[in-house]
Coordinates of C-alpha atoms and ligand atoms in Angstrom, one line a residue:
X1 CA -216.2 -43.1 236.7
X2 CA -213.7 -44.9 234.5
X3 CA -213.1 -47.5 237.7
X4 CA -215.3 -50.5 238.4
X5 CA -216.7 -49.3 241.5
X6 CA -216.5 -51.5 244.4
X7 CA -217.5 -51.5 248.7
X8 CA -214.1 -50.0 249.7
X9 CA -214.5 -51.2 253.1
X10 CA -215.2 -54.7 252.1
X11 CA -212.6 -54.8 250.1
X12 CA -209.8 -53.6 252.2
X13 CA -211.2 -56.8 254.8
X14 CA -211.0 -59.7 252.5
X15 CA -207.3 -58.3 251.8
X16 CA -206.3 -57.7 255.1
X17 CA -207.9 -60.9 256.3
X18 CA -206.0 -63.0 253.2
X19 CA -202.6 -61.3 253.6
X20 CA -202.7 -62.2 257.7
X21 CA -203.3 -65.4 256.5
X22 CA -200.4 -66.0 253.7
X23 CA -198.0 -63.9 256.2
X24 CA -198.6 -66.7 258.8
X25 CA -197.0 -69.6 256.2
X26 CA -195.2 -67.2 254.1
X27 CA -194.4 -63.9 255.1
X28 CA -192.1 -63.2 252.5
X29 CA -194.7 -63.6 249.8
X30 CA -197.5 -61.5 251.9
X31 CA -194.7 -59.0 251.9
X32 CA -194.5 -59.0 247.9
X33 CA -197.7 -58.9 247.5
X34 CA -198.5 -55.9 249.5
X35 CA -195.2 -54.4 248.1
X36 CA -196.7 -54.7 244.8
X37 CA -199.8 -52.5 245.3
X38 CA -197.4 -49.8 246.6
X39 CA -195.6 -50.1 243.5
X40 CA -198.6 -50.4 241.3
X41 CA -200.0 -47.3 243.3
X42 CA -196.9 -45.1 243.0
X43 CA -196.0 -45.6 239.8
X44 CA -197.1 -43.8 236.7
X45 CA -197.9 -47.0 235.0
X46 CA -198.2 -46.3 230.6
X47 CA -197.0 -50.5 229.6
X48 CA -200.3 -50.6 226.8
X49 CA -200.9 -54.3 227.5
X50 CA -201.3 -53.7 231.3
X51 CA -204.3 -52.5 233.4
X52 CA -205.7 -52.5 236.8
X53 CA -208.3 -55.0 237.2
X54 CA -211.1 -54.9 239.7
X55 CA -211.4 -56.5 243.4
X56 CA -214.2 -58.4 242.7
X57 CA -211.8 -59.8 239.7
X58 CA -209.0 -60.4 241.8
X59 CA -210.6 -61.6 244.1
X60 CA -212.3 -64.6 242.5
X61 CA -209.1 -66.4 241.8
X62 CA -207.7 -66.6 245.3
X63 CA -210.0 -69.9 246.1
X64 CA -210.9 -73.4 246.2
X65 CA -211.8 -73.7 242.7
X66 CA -208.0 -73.7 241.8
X67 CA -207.8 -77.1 243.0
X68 CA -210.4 -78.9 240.8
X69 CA -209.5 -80.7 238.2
X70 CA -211.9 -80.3 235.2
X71 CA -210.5 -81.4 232.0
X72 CA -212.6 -81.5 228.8
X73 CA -215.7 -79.4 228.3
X74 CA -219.2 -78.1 229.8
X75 CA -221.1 -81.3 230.1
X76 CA -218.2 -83.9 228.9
X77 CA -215.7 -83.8 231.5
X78 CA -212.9 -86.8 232.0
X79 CA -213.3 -85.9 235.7
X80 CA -216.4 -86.5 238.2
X81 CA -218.0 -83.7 240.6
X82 CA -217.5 -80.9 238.0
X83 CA -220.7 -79.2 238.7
X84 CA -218.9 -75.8 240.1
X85 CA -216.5 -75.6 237.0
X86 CA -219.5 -76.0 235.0
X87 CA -221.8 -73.5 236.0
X88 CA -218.3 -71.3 236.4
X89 CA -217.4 -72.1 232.5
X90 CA -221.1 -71.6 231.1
X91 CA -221.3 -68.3 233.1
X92 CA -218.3 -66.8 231.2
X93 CA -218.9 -68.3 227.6
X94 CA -222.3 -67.0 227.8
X95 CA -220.9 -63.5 228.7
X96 CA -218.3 -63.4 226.1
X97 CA -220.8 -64.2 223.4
X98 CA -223.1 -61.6 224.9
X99 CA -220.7 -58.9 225.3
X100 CA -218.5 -59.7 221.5
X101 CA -222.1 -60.5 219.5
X102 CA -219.9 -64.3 219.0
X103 CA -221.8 -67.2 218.2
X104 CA -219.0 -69.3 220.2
X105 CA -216.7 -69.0 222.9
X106 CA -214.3 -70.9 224.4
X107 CA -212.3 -69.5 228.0
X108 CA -210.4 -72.3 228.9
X109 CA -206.7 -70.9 227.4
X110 CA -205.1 -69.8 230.2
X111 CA -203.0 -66.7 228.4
X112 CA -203.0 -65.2 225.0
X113 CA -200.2 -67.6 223.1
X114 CA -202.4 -70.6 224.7
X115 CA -205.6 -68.7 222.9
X116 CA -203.5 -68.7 219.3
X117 CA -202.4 -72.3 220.1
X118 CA -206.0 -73.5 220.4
X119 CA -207.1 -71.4 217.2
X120 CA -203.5 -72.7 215.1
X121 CA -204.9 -76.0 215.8
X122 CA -208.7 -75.6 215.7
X123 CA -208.2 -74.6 212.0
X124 CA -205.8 -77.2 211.1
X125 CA -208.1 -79.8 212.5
X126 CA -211.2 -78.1 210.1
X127 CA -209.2 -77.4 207.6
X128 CA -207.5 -80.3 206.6
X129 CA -209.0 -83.5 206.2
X130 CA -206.7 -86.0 207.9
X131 CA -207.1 -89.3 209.9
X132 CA -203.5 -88.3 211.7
X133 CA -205.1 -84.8 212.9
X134 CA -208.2 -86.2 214.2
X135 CA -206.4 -89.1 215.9
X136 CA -204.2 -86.6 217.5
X137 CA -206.5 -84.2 218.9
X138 CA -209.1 -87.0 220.2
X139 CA -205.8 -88.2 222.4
X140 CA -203.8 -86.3 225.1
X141 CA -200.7 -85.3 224.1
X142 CA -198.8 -86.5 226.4
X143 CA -199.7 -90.1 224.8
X144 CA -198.8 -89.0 221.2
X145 CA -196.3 -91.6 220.3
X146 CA -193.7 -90.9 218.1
X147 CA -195.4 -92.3 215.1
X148 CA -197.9 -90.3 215.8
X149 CA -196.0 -87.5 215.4
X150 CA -194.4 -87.9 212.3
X151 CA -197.7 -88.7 210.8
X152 CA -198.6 -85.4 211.9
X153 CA -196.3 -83.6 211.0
X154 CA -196.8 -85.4 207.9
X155 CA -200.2 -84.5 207.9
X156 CA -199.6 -80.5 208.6
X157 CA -197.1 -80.8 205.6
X158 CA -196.5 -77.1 204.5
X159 CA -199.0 -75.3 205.7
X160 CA -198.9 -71.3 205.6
X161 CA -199.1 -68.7 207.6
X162 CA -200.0 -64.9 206.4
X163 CA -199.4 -62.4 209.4
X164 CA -198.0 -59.3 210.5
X165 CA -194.2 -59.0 211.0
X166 CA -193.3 -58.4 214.1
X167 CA -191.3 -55.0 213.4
X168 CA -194.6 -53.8 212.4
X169 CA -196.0 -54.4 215.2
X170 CA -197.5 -58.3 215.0
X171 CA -196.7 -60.0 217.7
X172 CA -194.0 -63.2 218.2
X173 CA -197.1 -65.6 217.9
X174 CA -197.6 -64.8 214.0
X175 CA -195.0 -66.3 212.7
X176 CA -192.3 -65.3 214.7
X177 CA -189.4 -67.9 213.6
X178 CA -188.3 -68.6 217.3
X179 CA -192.2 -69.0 218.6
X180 CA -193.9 -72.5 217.7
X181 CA -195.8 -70.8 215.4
X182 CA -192.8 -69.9 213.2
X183 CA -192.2 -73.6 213.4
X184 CA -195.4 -75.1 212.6
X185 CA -196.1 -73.0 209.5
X186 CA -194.0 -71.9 206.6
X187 CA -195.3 -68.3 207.3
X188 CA -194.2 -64.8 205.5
X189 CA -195.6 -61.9 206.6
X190 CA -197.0 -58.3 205.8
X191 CA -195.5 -55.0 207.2
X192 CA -196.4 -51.3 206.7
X193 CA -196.2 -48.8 204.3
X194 CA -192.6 -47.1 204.5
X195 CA -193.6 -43.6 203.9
X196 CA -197.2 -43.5 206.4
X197 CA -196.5 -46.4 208.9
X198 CA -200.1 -47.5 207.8
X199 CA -201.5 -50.9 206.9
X200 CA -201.3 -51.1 203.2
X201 CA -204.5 -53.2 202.9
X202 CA -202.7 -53.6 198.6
X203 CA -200.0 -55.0 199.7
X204 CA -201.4 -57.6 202.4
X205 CA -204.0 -58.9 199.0
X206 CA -200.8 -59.0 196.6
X207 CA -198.9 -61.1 199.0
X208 CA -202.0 -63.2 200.2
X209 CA -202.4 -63.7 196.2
X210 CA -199.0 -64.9 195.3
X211 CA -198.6 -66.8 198.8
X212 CA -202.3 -68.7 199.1
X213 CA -202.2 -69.0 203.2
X214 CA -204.3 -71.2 204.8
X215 CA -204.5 -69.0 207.9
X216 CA -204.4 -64.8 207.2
X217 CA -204.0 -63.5 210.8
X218 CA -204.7 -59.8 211.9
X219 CA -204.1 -58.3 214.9
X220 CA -201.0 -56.4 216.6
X221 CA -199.2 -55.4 219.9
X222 CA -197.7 -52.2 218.3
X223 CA -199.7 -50.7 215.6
X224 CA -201.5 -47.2 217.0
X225 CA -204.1 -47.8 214.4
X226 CA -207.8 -49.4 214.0
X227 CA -207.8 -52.1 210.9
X228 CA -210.5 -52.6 208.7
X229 CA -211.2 -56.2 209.4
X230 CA -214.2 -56.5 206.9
X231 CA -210.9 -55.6 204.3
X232 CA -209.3 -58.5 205.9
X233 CA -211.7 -60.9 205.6
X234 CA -212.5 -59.7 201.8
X235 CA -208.4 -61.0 201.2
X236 CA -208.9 -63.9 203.1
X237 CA -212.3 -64.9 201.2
X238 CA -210.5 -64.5 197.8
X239 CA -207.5 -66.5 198.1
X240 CA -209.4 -69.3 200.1
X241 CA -207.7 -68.3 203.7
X242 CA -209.3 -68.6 206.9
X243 CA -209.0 -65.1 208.7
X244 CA -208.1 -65.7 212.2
X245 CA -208.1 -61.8 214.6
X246 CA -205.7 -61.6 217.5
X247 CA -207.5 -58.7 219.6
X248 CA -205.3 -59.5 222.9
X249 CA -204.3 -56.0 222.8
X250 CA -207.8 -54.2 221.7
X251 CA -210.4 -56.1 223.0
X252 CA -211.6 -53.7 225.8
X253 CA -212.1 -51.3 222.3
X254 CA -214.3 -54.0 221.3
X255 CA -216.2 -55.2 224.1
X256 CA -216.6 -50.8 224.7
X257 CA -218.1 -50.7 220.9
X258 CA -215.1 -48.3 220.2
X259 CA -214.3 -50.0 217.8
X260 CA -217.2 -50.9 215.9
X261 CA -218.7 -51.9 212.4
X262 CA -215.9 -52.8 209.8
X263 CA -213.3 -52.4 213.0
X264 CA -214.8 -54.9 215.2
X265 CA -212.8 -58.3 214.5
X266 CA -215.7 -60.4 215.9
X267 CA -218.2 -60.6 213.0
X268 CA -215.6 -60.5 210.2
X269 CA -213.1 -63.3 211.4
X270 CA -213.8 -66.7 211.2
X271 CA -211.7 -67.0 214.3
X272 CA -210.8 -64.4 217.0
X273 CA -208.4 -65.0 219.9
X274 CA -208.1 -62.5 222.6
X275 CA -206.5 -62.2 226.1
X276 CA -208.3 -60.9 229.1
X277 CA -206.2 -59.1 231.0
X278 CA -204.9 -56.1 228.3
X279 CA -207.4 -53.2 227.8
X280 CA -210.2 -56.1 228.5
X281 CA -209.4 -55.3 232.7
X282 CA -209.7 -59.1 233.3
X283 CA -207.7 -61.6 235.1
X284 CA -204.3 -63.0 233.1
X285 CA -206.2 -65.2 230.9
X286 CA -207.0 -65.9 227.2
X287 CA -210.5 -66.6 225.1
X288 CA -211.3 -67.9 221.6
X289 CA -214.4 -66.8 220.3
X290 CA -215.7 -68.3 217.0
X291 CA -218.2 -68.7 213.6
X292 CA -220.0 -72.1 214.5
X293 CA -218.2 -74.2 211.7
X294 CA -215.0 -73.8 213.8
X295 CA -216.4 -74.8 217.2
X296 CA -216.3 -78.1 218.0
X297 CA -212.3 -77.9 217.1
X298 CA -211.9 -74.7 219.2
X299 CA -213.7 -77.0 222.1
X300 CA -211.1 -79.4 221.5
X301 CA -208.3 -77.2 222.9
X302 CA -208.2 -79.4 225.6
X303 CA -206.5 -82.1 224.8
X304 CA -205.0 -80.6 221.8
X305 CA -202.6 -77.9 223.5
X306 CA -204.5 -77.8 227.1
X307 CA -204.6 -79.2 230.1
X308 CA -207.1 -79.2 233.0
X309 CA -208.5 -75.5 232.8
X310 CA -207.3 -72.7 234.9
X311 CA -211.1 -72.8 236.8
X312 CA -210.4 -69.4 239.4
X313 CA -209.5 -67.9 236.6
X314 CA -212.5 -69.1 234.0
X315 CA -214.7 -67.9 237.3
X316 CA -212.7 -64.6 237.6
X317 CA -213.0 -64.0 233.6
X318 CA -216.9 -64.5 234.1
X319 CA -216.9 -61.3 236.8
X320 CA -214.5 -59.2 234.6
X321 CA -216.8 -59.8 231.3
X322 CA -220.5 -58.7 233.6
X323 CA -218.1 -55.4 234.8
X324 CA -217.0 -55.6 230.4
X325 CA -221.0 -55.8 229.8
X326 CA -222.2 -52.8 232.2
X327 CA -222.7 -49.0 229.9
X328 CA -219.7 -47.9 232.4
X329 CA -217.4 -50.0 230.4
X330 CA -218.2 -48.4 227.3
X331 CA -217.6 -44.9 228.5
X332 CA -214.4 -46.6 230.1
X333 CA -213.4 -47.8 226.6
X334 CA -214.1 -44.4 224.7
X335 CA -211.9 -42.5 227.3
X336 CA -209.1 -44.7 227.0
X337 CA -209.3 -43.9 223.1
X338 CA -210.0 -40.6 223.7
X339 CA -207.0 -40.5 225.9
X340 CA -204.6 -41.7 223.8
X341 CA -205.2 -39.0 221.0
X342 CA -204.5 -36.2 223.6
X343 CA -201.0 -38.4 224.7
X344 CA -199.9 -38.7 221.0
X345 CA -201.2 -34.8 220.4
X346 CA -199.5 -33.7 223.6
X347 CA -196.3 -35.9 222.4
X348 CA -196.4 -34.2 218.9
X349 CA -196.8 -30.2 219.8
X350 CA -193.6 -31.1 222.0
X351 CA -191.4 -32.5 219.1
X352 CA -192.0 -35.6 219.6
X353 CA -191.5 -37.9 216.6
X354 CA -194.6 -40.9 216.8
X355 CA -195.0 -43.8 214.2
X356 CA -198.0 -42.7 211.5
X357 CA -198.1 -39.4 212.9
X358 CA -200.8 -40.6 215.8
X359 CA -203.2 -43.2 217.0
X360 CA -206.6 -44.3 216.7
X361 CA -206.3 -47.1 219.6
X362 CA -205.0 -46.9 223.1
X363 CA -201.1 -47.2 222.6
X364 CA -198.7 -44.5 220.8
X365 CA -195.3 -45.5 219.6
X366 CA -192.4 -43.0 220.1
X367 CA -189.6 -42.8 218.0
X368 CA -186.9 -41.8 219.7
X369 CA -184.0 -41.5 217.6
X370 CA -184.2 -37.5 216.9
X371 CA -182.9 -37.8 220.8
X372 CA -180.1 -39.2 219.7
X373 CA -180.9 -42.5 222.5
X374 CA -182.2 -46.0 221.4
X375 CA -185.6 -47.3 222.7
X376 CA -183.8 -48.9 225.8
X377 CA -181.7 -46.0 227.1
X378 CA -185.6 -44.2 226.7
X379 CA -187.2 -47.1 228.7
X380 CA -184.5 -47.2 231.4
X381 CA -184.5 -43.5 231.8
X382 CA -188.0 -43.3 232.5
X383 CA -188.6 -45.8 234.9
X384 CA -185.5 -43.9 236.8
X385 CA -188.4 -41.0 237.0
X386 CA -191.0 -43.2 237.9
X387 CA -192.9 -43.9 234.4
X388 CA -193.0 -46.8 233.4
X389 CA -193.0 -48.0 229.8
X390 CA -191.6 -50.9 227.5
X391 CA -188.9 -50.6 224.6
X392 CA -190.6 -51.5 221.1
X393 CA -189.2 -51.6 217.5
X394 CA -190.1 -49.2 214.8
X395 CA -190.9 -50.5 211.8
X396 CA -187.3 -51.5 210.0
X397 CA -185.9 -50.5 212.9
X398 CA -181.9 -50.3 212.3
X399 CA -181.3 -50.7 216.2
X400 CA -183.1 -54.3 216.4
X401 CA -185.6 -55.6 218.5
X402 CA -183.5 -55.5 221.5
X403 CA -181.5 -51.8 221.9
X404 CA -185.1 -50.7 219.5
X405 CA -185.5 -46.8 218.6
X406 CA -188.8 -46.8 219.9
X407 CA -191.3 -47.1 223.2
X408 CA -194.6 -48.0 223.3
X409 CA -196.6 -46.5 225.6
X410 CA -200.5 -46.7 226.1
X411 CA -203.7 -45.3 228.3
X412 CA -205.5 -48.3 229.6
X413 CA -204.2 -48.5 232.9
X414 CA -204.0 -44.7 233.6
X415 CA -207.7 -44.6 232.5
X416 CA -208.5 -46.6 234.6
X417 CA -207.4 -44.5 237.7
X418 CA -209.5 -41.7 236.5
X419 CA -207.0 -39.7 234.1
X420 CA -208.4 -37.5 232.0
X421 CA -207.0 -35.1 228.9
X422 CA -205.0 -32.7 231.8
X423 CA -203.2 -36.1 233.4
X424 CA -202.5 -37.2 229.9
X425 CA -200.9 -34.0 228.6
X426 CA -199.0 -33.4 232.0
X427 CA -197.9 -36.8 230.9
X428 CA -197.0 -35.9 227.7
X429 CA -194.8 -33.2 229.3
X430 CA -192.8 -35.2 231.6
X431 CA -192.1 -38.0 229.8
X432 CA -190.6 -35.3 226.7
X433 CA -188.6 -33.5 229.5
X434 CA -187.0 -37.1 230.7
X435 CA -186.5 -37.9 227.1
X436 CA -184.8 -34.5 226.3
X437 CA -182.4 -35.1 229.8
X438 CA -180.9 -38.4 228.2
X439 CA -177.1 -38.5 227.2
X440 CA -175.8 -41.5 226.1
X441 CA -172.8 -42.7 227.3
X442 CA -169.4 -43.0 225.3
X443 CA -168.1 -46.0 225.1
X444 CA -163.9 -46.5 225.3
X445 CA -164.1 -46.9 221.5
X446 CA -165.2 -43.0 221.2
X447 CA -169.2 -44.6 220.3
X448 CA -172.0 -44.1 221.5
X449 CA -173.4 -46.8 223.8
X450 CA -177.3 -48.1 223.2
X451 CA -177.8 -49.0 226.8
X452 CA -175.7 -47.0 229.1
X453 CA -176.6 -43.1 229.8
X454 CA -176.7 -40.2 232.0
X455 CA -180.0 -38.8 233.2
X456 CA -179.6 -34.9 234.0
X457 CA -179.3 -34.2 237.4
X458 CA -182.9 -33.9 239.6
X459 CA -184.3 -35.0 236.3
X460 CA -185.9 -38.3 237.8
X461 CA -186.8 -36.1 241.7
X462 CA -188.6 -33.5 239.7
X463 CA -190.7 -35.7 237.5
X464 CA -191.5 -38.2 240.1
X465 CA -192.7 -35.4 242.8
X466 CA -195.1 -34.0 239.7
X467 CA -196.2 -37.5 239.0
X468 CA -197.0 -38.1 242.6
X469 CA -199.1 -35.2 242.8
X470 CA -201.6 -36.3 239.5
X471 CA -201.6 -40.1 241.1
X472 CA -202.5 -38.5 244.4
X473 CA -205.3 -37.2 243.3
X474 CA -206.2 -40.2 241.3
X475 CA -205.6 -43.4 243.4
X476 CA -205.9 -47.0 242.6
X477 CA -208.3 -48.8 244.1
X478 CA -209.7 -45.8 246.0
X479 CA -210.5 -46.5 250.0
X480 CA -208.4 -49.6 249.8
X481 CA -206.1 -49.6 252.8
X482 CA -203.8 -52.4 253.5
X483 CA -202.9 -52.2 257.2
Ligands
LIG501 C1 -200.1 -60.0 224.6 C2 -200.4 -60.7 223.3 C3 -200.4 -62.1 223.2 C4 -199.9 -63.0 224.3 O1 -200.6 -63.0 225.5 P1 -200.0 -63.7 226.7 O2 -201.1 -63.8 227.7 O3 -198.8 -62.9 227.2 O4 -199.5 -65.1 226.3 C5 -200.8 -62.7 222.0 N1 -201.1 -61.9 220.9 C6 -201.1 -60.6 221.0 C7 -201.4 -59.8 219.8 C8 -200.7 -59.9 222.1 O5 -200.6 -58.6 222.2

């Protein structure tokens, strides 16, 4: 059972019951919401930072809790009557640190970028001995003057920033000039090898060298590969850096001990961010998980970069991170893995081109320019068949990060319906036969265009009637009927 199992009946009550309820203020929004389950069901859904997360998760945030204000921490609040929030925020800490072996955790952030924010911060504030930061962060920041900025800023001077590029497959939040983070830091970044697509663990120490960051940061949204973070952190301890781990895309591969040893972040970094709703099969959310030096600045997110915590959710991270801590999670985790090396194989055998030849996580990148289409004519093309995936750059991509020549696809959510190694190489197939039905368009000009095409004709019938038939026999959310 890759699914967290749950009482079917039950279930379909509560929703029928909250839906007659929304319909009677809102119909139009009971309507999307029961639209979207239809969708979600019928669609052959391979987006890697997407999954399908439980009832009893779901469920959790539709309730009271949302309207408590709770600002501050577990036992140092700036509000009165936060007894609920309390137990709510203890209960998921406690489970993160069980579940990552972390001596810290904070689950206030409410998504992944608000996780990095916190972290960015956190380490400023212990790194860098300044009255300006400390005043800062002990105030809200909606009453930072502007002197208070500029001392700031002052304060932050030129601080650097070692990460990922985002054409290999970092993600906007490392460095990224038009994300805050490419702001705050003077920041460079590494990439991969030209020739393998690997990490070239050389290169990140020659640039970490000659650069001297104060923050390395590891972690991706679009490299199929595992990284040896005890590497990292050997980089980051020579040149004086403190090694902060993104996981938001691999953290159900941790918390699953799939990743494990040298390859789990959580022991090596001195700061790990994560969200919860990626291969983690939590609600939207994000967590920063710590070494103890760094906590009381991570517990300072709030005021630094947050505002009153997201409570539901806190409470609805607690029940995803018990389902995370059950042994069904792990054999959850290994299939999704285990998945992804039949996608790539299936993808290979077939022609397909992949970035490094394969995967050792739960996403696969396709190359698709032997097709003669960009990434976007790919990603439009399937979804006209029903499969839905996201564009993605290839590393030095020459059609950019928005026409791209790649698409990354990925198993947790499909894994999480039950599919096994048949589903994923009947996947394999169809999504090779929509990719090998694509014509580009000619522009006036005599070019090619990189967004309009021509899907062969009963291309997009054929392939949705043969995914029908796999999700049919694997549905989402079993015994859940919406009437
Ligand atoms: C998805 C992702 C994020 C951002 O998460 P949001 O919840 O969308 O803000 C941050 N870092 C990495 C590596 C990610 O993959």
């Amino acid at each position: 059972m890759t699914h967290q199992p749950f009482d079917a009946a039950a279930a379909s009550a509560a929703y029928n019951n909250a839906l007659q309820v929304i319909a009677a203020v809102e119909p139009t929004i009971a309507g999307a919401i029961r639209a979207e389950l239809e969708d979600q069901r019928s669609s052959l859904k391979l987006i890697a930072s997407e999954n399908y997360a439980s009832p009893a998760t779901l469920l959790t945030m539709g309730n009271w809790l949302s309207d408590k204000y709770a600002e501050g921490t577990v036992g140092h609040r700036f509000y009165a009557g936060c007894q609920n929030v309390d137990t709510v925020e203890t209960a998921a800490a406690e489970h993160a640190k069980a579940l990552f072996g972390a001596p810290h955790a904070y689950v206030q952030p409410h998504s992944g970028i608000d996780a990095n924010l916190v972290a960015f911060w956190a380490i400023l504030a212990q790194r860098i001995e300044s009255p300006a930061l400390a005043e800062a962060s002990a105030k809200h920041v909606n009453d930072l003057s502007d002197e208070d900025w500029d001392k700031l800023r002052k304060a932050l001077g030129d601080q650097r920033m070692l990460g990922m590029s985002l054409d290999a497959g970092g993600h906007l939040t490392h460095g990224f000039r038009p994300n805050i983070s490419g702001k705050m830091f003077n920041q460079h970044s590494y990439g991969t090898d030209s020739e393998t697509g690997l990490l070239d663990y050389d290169e990140v120490a020659r640039k970490a060298r000659e650069f001297k960051p104060l923050i390395l940061i590891a972690g991706y949204s679009a490299y199929p590969r595992k990284v040896n973070f005890a590497k990292m952190r050997e980089i980051a301890d020579e040149v004086g850096a403190t090694l902060m781990v993104d996981m938001a895309h691999f953290a159900g591969l941790v918390a699953g001990k799939v990743f494990n040893g040298d390859f789990d972040p959580v022991p090596h970094a001195h700061v790990t961010t994560t969200t919860t709703h990626k291969s983690l099969r939590g609600p939207r959310g994000g967590m920063v998980l710590c070494q103890p030096e760094y906590a009381d600045s991570v517990d300072r997110g709030c005021p630094m970069v947050l505002g009153g915590p997201l409570s539901q959710t806190m409470a609805a991270k607690a029940v995803a991170l018990a389902e995370a801590r059950q042994p069904s999670f792990q054999t959850y985790a290994q299939a999704v893995a285990d998945n992804a090396v039949t996608l790539a194989e299936g993808l290979m055998k077939r022609g397909v081109k992949l970035v490094t030849d394969g995967t050792e996580n739960h996403l696969v990148l396709l190359d698709v320019s032997s097709y003669g289409i960009t990434g976007r004519q790919a990603e439009s093309a399937l979804l006209d068949a029903g499969i839905v995936t996201n564009r993605n750059a290839v590393p030095r991509d020459p059609n950019g990060a928005w026409y791209t020549s790649g698409v990354r696809i990925g198993t947790p959510a499909l894994t999480t319906r039950g599919f096994g190694a048949d589903e994923f190489d009947k996947v394999a197939e169809l999504i090779v036969d929509v990719l090998s039905s694509v014509t580009p368009t000619t522009t006036a000009a005599g070019a090619a265009s990189k967004a309009k095409y021509v899907l062969a004709d009963g291309v997009a019938d054929k392939t949705r009637a043969a995914s029908a038939e796999i999700l049919d026999k694997h549905p989402l959310y079993p015994g859940l009927v919406l009437n």
